[in-house]
Amino acid sequence: MSEQSTAPAPAAGVPRHPDDGFATDPLGVLEEGHRRHGPVFRMPLDGVETVLVGTWAGSGELFAVERGRLEVLNTALVHDLFGRALFNLTADGHGEARRLLRPALSGRALAGYVPSLLEVIGPVAGRWAQHGTADLHGQVRELTGAMSARVLLGIAPGEADAADFAAAFEKFVSATGAPPGPARFTDRRYWAGRSARQDLHTVFARRAAQAAGDAPGGSALPGLVAAFADAPAEAGPLEDHLLALLIAARETTASLLTWCLVELAGNGEHARLAAAEARAVSADPALLVGRGALPVLRSVLAESLRLHSPNLLSMREAVCPLTLGGHRIEAGTRVAYSPSAGHFDPATFPRPYSFRPGRFLAGQASASRLWAFGGGAHACLGRPLAELMALAVMACVLQRGLPRLPDGPPSRISFRPAKAPIDPLPFALDQEPVS
Ligand code: HEM
């Protein structure tokens, strides 16, 4: 469905909140809206009247009722570029595609990806230890792209396909910035993106053929190829899903990693505790996928996800009338939930604006109270892989030194497509004598 088809229908009984200041402080505006009106209120969002859902209880209610009533609101541009990718599918096709994709992205499959991830991360972390970097987020985005290419497609850095893949992928990503409606047809990025999509499908087909034969191990591709070999057409083609996974992985995981490292740079005591765990990982990399292992590194992940949720908003459209927070929402209404609205509730997270990973260690807070990976029908399918990639990067980095931000923390932040520093952020690793 396209944004053009969504004439905003009234959600008349829902309290209205002004959108003043949303461009510069979106989380502050959402927090204030929920403080005043509770889990559900409405507000103009990018010029369209939208019902905002948040708080722990509000998001939980949305996830419980969404199936068959709310659909992911994707623009015509997203449909053109991503075809029948997971987030463009509905009903049975969507459920079937998730069922087929999940085993390669979670559970026992993860242990097989650890050596290839460490191979990709090692040289990058080594360069940071030696020379630092002038642009942490830019470097982390590149690294996330390389990790995803290795794990999802079996493409190692330096291979012939690596450069072709990276160039086509960048063109494809640029196309997602084209206008969402009919104006996309007059935008050069759109046509370049359509042609990049074809090039990427060619790379995927080549890698899939190799995956059936002598491709390097440590990749999800052979499992995915096998899962989709006899898949029903309604589950969509694997090529479309691969592109969606690569896109869904990149900005989000890069954002999480950037904020983990930024916060560790400001919290030397916790960074030292985490570095001790990181050294244990170099002796036993299986700890990265061990149940209950690495509590300190995991507390850093949880607290960064709480304080710096990568995604600001996820969009839905009501496809039939429904009730949220006691308010009737008509079909056609645009609905959005914020994964992080609820992460700053002082009753659940005391001193909510401070980075205190210890709250997850001491059992004062539970990571199950976080919605950073969404929930319900479209909950993040890549969560276990995202957490593995983030733990692996943090471990490799902390083995080599303690993070430092020579120019201090970022002062200007953008929130979309994922929360990230706007300006280049210098980053260094200080070597400490091992105690
Ligand atoms: C820190 C990293 C990540 C965060 C915070 C994150 C967050 C999210 C959120 C909030 C959603 C729900 C969107 C919605 O409700 O519309 C989502 C969906 C999704 N994510 Fe992630 N994600 C991350 C990493 C990944 C990775 C690494 C992958 C793949 C390898 C991935 C694949 C997906 C897919 C395929 C969906 C769509 C699921 C569906 O529509 O059924 N994500 N993610």
PDB file of C-alpha atoms in Angstrom, residues 189-412:
ATOM      1  CA  ARG A 189      18.394   8.023  -7.523  1.00  0.00           C
ATOM      2  CA  TYR A 190      15.227   5.990  -8.039  1.00  0.00           C
ATOM      3  CA  TRP A 191      16.276   4.670 -11.444  1.00  0.00           C
ATOM      4  CA  ALA A 192      19.848   4.062 -10.275  1.00  0.00           C
ATOM      5  CA  GLY A 193      18.407   2.130  -7.320  1.00  0.00           C
ATOM      6  CA  ARG A 194      16.173   0.027  -9.568  1.00  0.00           C
ATOM      7  CA  SER A 195      19.159  -0.934 -11.666  1.00  0.00           C
ATOM      8  CA  ALA A 196      21.271  -1.576  -8.524  1.00  0.00           C
ATOM      9  CA  ARG A 197      18.504  -3.905  -7.334  1.00  0.00           C
ATOM     10  CA  GLN A 198      18.975  -5.969 -10.499  1.00  0.00           C
ATOM     11  CA  ASP A 199      22.759  -6.008 -10.021  1.00  0.00           C
ATOM     12  CA  LEU A 200      22.358  -7.114  -6.414  1.00  0.00           C
ATOM     13  CA  HIS A 201      19.959  -9.882  -7.426  1.00  0.00           C
ATOM     14  CA  THR A 202      22.611 -11.089  -9.870  1.00  0.00           C
ATOM     15  CA  VAL A 203      25.228 -11.166  -7.081  1.00  0.00           C
ATOM     16  CA  PHE A 204      22.758 -12.987  -4.780  1.00  0.00           C
ATOM     17  CA  ALA A 205      22.007 -15.598  -7.450  1.00  0.00           C
ATOM     18  CA  ARG A 206      25.734 -16.173  -8.036  1.00  0.00           C
ATOM     19  CA  ARG A 207      26.433 -16.521  -4.305  1.00  0.00           C
ATOM     20  CA  ALA A 208      23.409 -18.773  -3.839  1.00  0.00           C
ATOM     21  CA  ALA A 209      24.678 -21.087  -6.599  1.00  0.00           C
ATOM     22  CA  GLN A 210      28.092 -21.221  -4.865  1.00  0.00           C
ATOM     23  CA  ALA A 211      26.429 -21.775  -1.498  1.00  0.00           C
ATOM     24  CA  ALA A 212      25.037 -25.008  -2.866  1.00  0.00           C
ATOM     25  CA  GLY A 213      28.630 -26.055  -3.725  1.00  0.00           C
ATOM     26  CA  ASP A 214      32.036 -24.995  -2.431  1.00  0.00           C
ATOM     27  CA  ALA A 215      31.344 -21.579  -0.878  1.00  0.00           C
ATOM     28  CA  PRO A 216      33.227 -20.626   2.296  1.00  0.00           C
ATOM     29  CA  GLY A 217      31.370 -21.676   5.448  1.00  0.00           C
ATOM     30  CA  GLY A 218      30.180 -19.406   8.215  1.00  0.00           C
ATOM     31  CA  SER A 219      27.281 -17.922   6.296  1.00  0.00           C
ATOM     32  CA  ALA A 220      23.482 -18.072   6.548  1.00  0.00           C
ATOM     33  CA  LEU A 221      23.127 -18.393   2.786  1.00  0.00           C
ATOM     34  CA  PRO A 222      23.208 -22.200   2.363  1.00  0.00           C
ATOM     35  CA  GLY A 223      20.481 -22.579   5.011  1.00  0.00           C
ATOM     36  CA  LEU A 224      18.371 -19.860   3.424  1.00  0.00           C
ATOM     37  CA  VAL A 225      18.759 -21.320  -0.066  1.00  0.00           C
ATOM     38  CA  ALA A 226      17.650 -24.715   1.238  1.00  0.00           C
ATOM     39  CA  ALA A 227      14.710 -23.197   3.142  1.00  0.00           C
ATOM     40  CA  PHE A 228      13.408 -21.357   0.068  1.00  0.00           C
ATOM     41  CA  ALA A 229      14.030 -24.182  -2.415  1.00  0.00           C
ATOM     42  CA  ASP A 230      10.431 -25.435  -2.202  1.00  0.00           C
ATOM     43  CA  ALA A 231       8.859 -22.368  -0.617  1.00  0.00           C
ATOM     44  CA  PRO A 232       5.328 -21.407  -1.661  1.00  0.00           C
ATOM     45  CA  ALA A 233       5.175 -18.334  -3.922  1.00  0.00           C
ATOM     46  CA  GLU A 234       3.277 -16.393  -1.233  1.00  0.00           C
ATOM     47  CA  ALA A 235       6.457 -16.393   0.917  1.00  0.00           C
ATOM     48  CA  GLY A 236       8.188 -14.124  -1.635  1.00  0.00           C
ATOM     49  CA  PRO A 237      11.544 -14.681  -3.369  1.00  0.00           C
ATOM     50  CA  LEU A 238      14.743 -15.124  -1.321  1.00  0.00           C
ATOM     51  CA  GLU A 239      16.451 -12.308  -3.301  1.00  0.00           C
ATOM     52  CA  ASP A 240      13.911  -9.788  -1.996  1.00  0.00           C
ATOM     53  CA  HIS A 241      14.331 -11.067   1.555  1.00  0.00           C
ATOM     54  CA  LEU A 242      18.120 -10.883   1.384  1.00  0.00           C
ATOM     55  CA  LEU A 243      18.016  -7.256   0.350  1.00  0.00           C
ATOM     56  CA  ALA A 244      15.570  -6.511   3.165  1.00  0.00           C
ATOM     57  CA  LEU A 245      17.801  -8.241   5.731  1.00  0.00           C
ATOM     58  CA  LEU A 246      20.843  -6.303   4.550  1.00  0.00           C
ATOM     59  CA  ILE A 247      18.975  -3.008   4.803  1.00  0.00           C
ATOM     60  CA  ALA A 248      17.297  -3.821   8.129  1.00  0.00           C
ATOM     61  CA  ALA A 249      20.677  -4.803   9.597  1.00  0.00           C
ATOM     62  CA  ARG A 250      22.774  -1.859   8.578  1.00  0.00           C
ATOM     63  CA  GLU A 251      21.702   1.483  10.074  1.00  0.00           C
ATOM     64  CA  THR A 252      20.226  -0.136  13.186  1.00  0.00           C
ATOM     65  CA  THR A 253      23.236  -2.251  14.160  1.00  0.00           C
ATOM     66  CA  ALA A 254      25.640   0.569  13.270  1.00  0.00           C
ATOM     67  CA  SER A 255      23.630   2.898  15.485  1.00  0.00           C
ATOM     68  CA  LEU A 256      23.653   0.482  18.429  1.00  0.00           C
ATOM     69  CA  LEU A 257      27.397  -0.079  18.147  1.00  0.00           C
ATOM     70  CA  THR A 258      28.162   3.614  17.877  1.00  0.00           C
ATOM     71  CA  TRP A 259      26.239   4.408  21.068  1.00  0.00           C
ATOM     72  CA  CYS A 260      27.720   1.443  22.962  1.00  0.00           C
ATOM     73  CA  LEU A 261      31.224   2.749  22.191  1.00  0.00           C
ATOM     74  CA  VAL A 262      30.295   6.374  22.884  1.00  0.00           C
ATOM     75  CA  GLU A 263      28.860   5.465  26.281  1.00  0.00           C
ATOM     76  CA  LEU A 264      31.778   3.193  27.191  1.00  0.00           C
ATOM     77  CA  ALA A 265      34.116   6.098  26.410  1.00  0.00           C
ATOM     78  CA  GLY A 266      32.311   8.120  29.072  1.00  0.00           C
ATOM     79  CA  ASN A 267      32.140   5.298  31.625  1.00  0.00           C
ATOM     80  CA  GLY A 268      35.667   4.097  32.293  1.00  0.00           C
ATOM     81  CA  GLU A 269      34.746   1.916  35.252  1.00  0.00           C
ATOM     82  CA  HIS A 270      32.197  -0.116  33.303  1.00  0.00           C
ATOM     83  CA  ALA A 271      34.505  -0.167  30.269  1.00  0.00           C
ATOM     84  CA  ARG A 272      37.216  -1.808  32.419  1.00  0.00           C
ATOM     85  CA  LEU A 273      34.776  -4.454  33.661  1.00  0.00           C
ATOM     86  CA  ALA A 274      33.634  -5.080  30.080  1.00  0.00           C
ATOM     87  CA  ALA A 275      37.274  -5.280  28.893  1.00  0.00           C
ATOM     88  CA  ALA A 276      37.908  -8.130  31.352  1.00  0.00           C
ATOM     89  CA  GLU A 277      35.055 -10.079  29.723  1.00  0.00           C
ATOM     90  CA  ALA A 278      36.378  -9.156  26.292  1.00  0.00           C
ATOM     91  CA  ARG A 279      39.720 -10.775  27.142  1.00  0.00           C
ATOM     92  CA  ALA A 280      37.886 -13.937  28.166  1.00  0.00           C
ATOM     93  CA  VAL A 281      36.286 -13.947  24.692  1.00  0.00           C
ATOM     94  CA  SER A 282      39.690 -13.976  23.001  1.00  0.00           C
ATOM     95  CA  ALA A 283      40.442 -17.226  24.875  1.00  0.00           C
ATOM     96  CA  ASP A 284      36.985 -18.697  24.258  1.00  0.00           C
ATOM     97  CA  PRO A 285      35.014 -17.087  21.387  1.00  0.00           C
ATOM     98  CA  ALA A 286      32.107 -19.485  22.030  1.00  0.00           C
ATOM     99  CA  LEU A 287      31.242 -17.209  24.972  1.00  0.00           C
ATOM    100  CA  LEU A 288      29.742 -14.844  22.380  1.00  0.00           C
ATOM    101  CA  VAL A 289      26.848 -17.262  21.910  1.00  0.00           C
ATOM    102  CA  GLY A 290      26.847 -18.797  25.393  1.00  0.00           C
ATOM    103  CA  ARG A 291      23.575 -18.620  27.266  1.00  0.00           C
ATOM    104  CA  GLY A 292      24.024 -16.337  30.284  1.00  0.00           C
ATOM    105  CA  ALA A 293      27.649 -15.553  29.320  1.00  0.00           C
ATOM    106  CA  LEU A 294      29.167 -12.061  29.212  1.00  0.00           C
ATOM    107  CA  PRO A 295      26.762 -10.319  31.607  1.00  0.00           C
ATOM    108  CA  VAL A 296      28.723  -7.044  31.628  1.00  0.00           C
ATOM    109  CA  LEU A 297      28.906  -6.716  27.832  1.00  0.00           C
ATOM    110  CA  ARG A 298      25.215  -7.621  27.645  1.00  0.00           C
ATOM    111  CA  SER A 299      24.382  -4.963  30.241  1.00  0.00           C
ATOM    112  CA  VAL A 300      26.098  -2.391  28.007  1.00  0.00           C
ATOM    113  CA  LEU A 301      23.983  -3.581  25.071  1.00  0.00           C
ATOM    114  CA  ALA A 302      20.756  -3.407  27.065  1.00  0.00           C
ATOM    115  CA  GLU A 303      21.454   0.039  28.508  1.00  0.00           C
ATOM    116  CA  SER A 304      22.473   1.403  25.083  1.00  0.00           C
ATOM    117  CA  LEU A 305      19.297  -0.031  23.535  1.00  0.00           C
ATOM    118  CA  ARG A 306      17.297   1.613  26.319  1.00  0.00           C
ATOM    119  CA  LEU A 307      18.911   5.040  26.147  1.00  0.00           C
ATOM    120  CA  HIS A 308      19.617   5.121  22.402  1.00  0.00           C
ATOM    121  CA  SER A 309      17.012   2.946  20.665  1.00  0.00           C
ATOM    122  CA  PRO A 310      18.099   2.958  17.017  1.00  0.00           C
ATOM    123  CA  ASN A 311      14.557   3.230  15.585  1.00  0.00           C
ATOM    124  CA  LEU A 312      12.508   6.317  16.374  1.00  0.00           C
ATOM    125  CA  LEU A 313       9.152   5.182  14.981  1.00  0.00           C
ATOM    126  CA  SER A 314       7.570   2.250  13.176  1.00  0.00           C
ATOM    127  CA  MET A 315       4.598   3.016  10.962  1.00  0.00           C
ATOM    128  CA  ARG A 316       1.309   1.191  10.553  1.00  0.00           C
ATOM    129  CA  GLU A 317      -2.045   1.785   8.850  1.00  0.00           C
ATOM    130  CA  ALA A 318      -5.349   0.592  10.300  1.00  0.00           C
ATOM    131  CA  VAL A 319      -6.998  -1.718   7.743  1.00  0.00           C
ATOM    132  CA  CYS A 320     -10.196  -1.978   9.826  1.00  0.00           C
ATOM    133  CA  PRO A 321     -11.563  -0.171  12.880  1.00  0.00           C
ATOM    134  CA  LEU A 322      -9.862  -1.065  16.154  1.00  0.00           C
ATOM    135  CA  THR A 323      -9.568   0.148  19.735  1.00  0.00           C
ATOM    136  CA  LEU A 324      -6.310   1.329  21.294  1.00  0.00           C
ATOM    137  CA  GLY A 325      -6.064   2.758  24.799  1.00  0.00           C
ATOM    138  CA  GLY A 326      -9.850   2.812  24.932  1.00  0.00           C
ATOM    139  CA  HIS A 327     -10.098   4.999  21.794  1.00  0.00           C
ATOM    140  CA  ARG A 328     -11.743   3.938  18.544  1.00  0.00           C
ATOM    141  CA  ILE A 329      -9.378   4.192  15.571  1.00  0.00           C
ATOM    142  CA  GLU A 330     -10.984   4.177  12.112  1.00  0.00           C
ATOM    143  CA  ALA A 331      -9.741   2.202   9.114  1.00  0.00           C
ATOM    144  CA  GLY A 332      -7.241   4.265   7.095  1.00  0.00           C
ATOM    145  CA  THR A 333      -5.746   5.993  10.147  1.00  0.00           C
ATOM    146  CA  ARG A 334      -1.985   6.219  10.275  1.00  0.00           C
ATOM    147  CA  VAL A 335      -0.615   4.736  13.498  1.00  0.00           C
ATOM    148  CA  ALA A 336       2.985   4.803  14.743  1.00  0.00           C
ATOM    149  CA  TYR A 337       4.689   3.291  17.740  1.00  0.00           C
ATOM    150  CA  SER A 338       7.965   4.378  19.210  1.00  0.00           C
ATOM    151  CA  PRO A 339      10.159   1.472  20.306  1.00  0.00           C
ATOM    152  CA  SER A 340      11.716   3.658  22.968  1.00  0.00           C
ATOM    153  CA  ALA A 341       8.713   5.518  24.386  1.00  0.00           C
ATOM    154  CA  GLY A 342       8.625   3.721  27.725  1.00  0.00           C
ATOM    155  CA  HIS A 343      12.365   3.400  28.090  1.00  0.00           C
ATOM    156  CA  PHE A 344      12.461   6.601  30.159  1.00  0.00           C
ATOM    157  CA  ASP A 345       9.777   5.742  32.689  1.00  0.00           C
ATOM    158  CA  PRO A 346      11.412   6.532  36.063  1.00  0.00           C
ATOM    159  CA  ALA A 347       9.231   3.962  37.822  1.00  0.00           C
ATOM    160  CA  THR A 348      10.812   1.179  35.719  1.00  0.00           C
ATOM    161  CA  PHE A 349      14.225   2.760  35.084  1.00  0.00           C
ATOM    162  CA  PRO A 350      15.259   5.108  37.948  1.00  0.00           C
ATOM    163  CA  ARG A 351      17.406   8.066  36.758  1.00  0.00           C
ATOM    164  CA  PRO A 352      16.273   7.239  33.224  1.00  0.00           C
ATOM    165  CA  TYR A 353      18.504   9.736  31.390  1.00  0.00           C
ATOM    166  CA  SER A 354      21.760   8.399  32.864  1.00  0.00           C
ATOM    167  CA  PHE A 355      23.770   5.576  31.320  1.00  0.00           C
ATOM    168  CA  ARG A 356      23.792   3.005  34.133  1.00  0.00           C
ATOM    169  CA  PRO A 357      24.335  -0.473  32.682  1.00  0.00           C
ATOM    170  CA  GLY A 358      24.673  -1.789  36.235  1.00  0.00           C
ATOM    171  CA  ARG A 359      20.879  -1.592  36.563  1.00  0.00           C
ATOM    172  CA  PHE A 360      20.680  -4.676  34.312  1.00  0.00           C
ATOM    173  CA  LEU A 361      23.405  -6.463  36.312  1.00  0.00           C
ATOM    174  CA  ALA A 362      21.967  -5.895  39.742  1.00  0.00           C
ATOM    175  CA  GLY A 363      18.577  -7.127  38.591  1.00  0.00           C
ATOM    176  CA  GLN A 364      16.978  -3.722  39.188  1.00  0.00           C
ATOM    177  CA  ALA A 365      15.863  -3.699  35.562  1.00  0.00           C
ATOM    178  CA  SER A 366      15.041  -6.377  33.048  1.00  0.00           C
ATOM    179  CA  ALA A 367      15.944  -6.252  29.365  1.00  0.00           C
ATOM    180  CA  SER A 368      12.512  -7.765  28.735  1.00  0.00           C
ATOM    181  CA  ARG A 369      11.075  -4.287  29.486  1.00  0.00           C
ATOM    182  CA  LEU A 370      12.700  -2.888  26.337  1.00  0.00           C
ATOM    183  CA  TRP A 371      10.922  -2.624  22.988  1.00  0.00           C
ATOM    184  CA  ALA A 372      13.981  -1.580  20.940  1.00  0.00           C
ATOM    185  CA  PHE A 373      13.502  -4.594  18.660  1.00  0.00           C
ATOM    186  CA  GLY A 374       9.752  -4.022  18.368  1.00  0.00           C
ATOM    187  CA  GLY A 375       7.231  -6.726  19.124  1.00  0.00           C
ATOM    188  CA  GLY A 376       4.200  -8.520  17.739  1.00  0.00           C
ATOM    189  CA  ALA A 377       3.808  -9.685  14.148  1.00  0.00           C
ATOM    190  CA  HIS A 378       6.764  -7.677  12.812  1.00  0.00           C
ATOM    191  CA  ALA A 379       9.175  -8.021  15.744  1.00  0.00           C
ATOM    192  CA  CYS A 380      12.789  -7.891  14.620  1.00  0.00           C
ATOM    193  CA  LEU A 381      13.815 -11.161  13.039  1.00  0.00           C
ATOM    194  CA  GLY A 382      17.488 -10.236  13.166  1.00  0.00           C
ATOM    195  CA  ARG A 383      17.708  -9.553  16.913  1.00  0.00           C
ATOM    196  CA  PRO A 384      19.938 -12.534  17.837  1.00  0.00           C
ATOM    197  CA  LEU A 385      22.300 -11.769  14.950  1.00  0.00           C
ATOM    198  CA  ALA A 386      22.341  -8.048  15.769  1.00  0.00           C
ATOM    199  CA  GLU A 387      23.235  -8.825  19.374  1.00  0.00           C
ATOM    200  CA  LEU A 388      25.938 -11.271  18.295  1.00  0.00           C
ATOM    201  CA  MET A 389      27.481  -8.713  15.909  1.00  0.00           C
ATOM    202  CA  ALA A 390      27.403  -6.009  18.586  1.00  0.00           C
ATOM    203  CA  LEU A 391      28.935  -8.271  21.261  1.00  0.00           C
ATOM    204  CA  ALA A 392      31.629  -9.449  18.861  1.00  0.00           C
ATOM    205  CA  VAL A 393      32.614  -5.904  17.885  1.00  0.00           C
ATOM    206  CA  MET A 394      32.661  -4.702  21.486  1.00  0.00           C
ATOM    207  CA  ALA A 395      34.758  -7.705  22.529  1.00  0.00           C
ATOM    208  CA  CYS A 396      37.289  -7.219  19.711  1.00  0.00           C
ATOM    209  CA  VAL A 397      37.557  -3.493  20.417  1.00  0.00           C
ATOM    210  CA  LEU A 398      37.879  -3.780  24.201  1.00  0.00           C
ATOM    211  CA  GLN A 399      40.527  -6.480  23.837  1.00  0.00           C
ATOM    212  CA  ARG A 400      42.676  -3.795  22.221  1.00  0.00           C
ATOM    213  CA  GLY A 401      42.026  -0.821  24.469  1.00  0.00           C
ATOM    214  CA  LEU A 402      39.562   1.418  26.262  1.00  0.00           C
ATOM    215  CA  PRO A 403      37.399   3.730  24.131  1.00  0.00           C
ATOM    216  CA  ARG A 404      38.064   7.467  24.184  1.00  0.00           C
ATOM    217  CA  LEU A 405      36.409  10.351  22.305  1.00  0.00           C
ATOM    218  CA  PRO A 406      39.203  12.929  21.764  1.00  0.00           C
ATOM    219  CA  ASP A 407      36.704  15.702  20.903  1.00  0.00           C
ATOM    220  CA  GLY A 408      34.040  14.627  23.417  1.00  0.00           C
ATOM    221  CA  PRO A 409      30.618  13.086  22.782  1.00  0.00           C
ATOM    222  CA  PRO A 410      28.474  14.026  19.748  1.00  0.00           C
ATOM    223  CA  SER A 411      26.618  17.313  20.095  1.00  0.00           C
ATOM    224  CA  ARG A 412      24.239  17.064  17.110  1.00  0.00           C
TER     225      ARG A 412
END
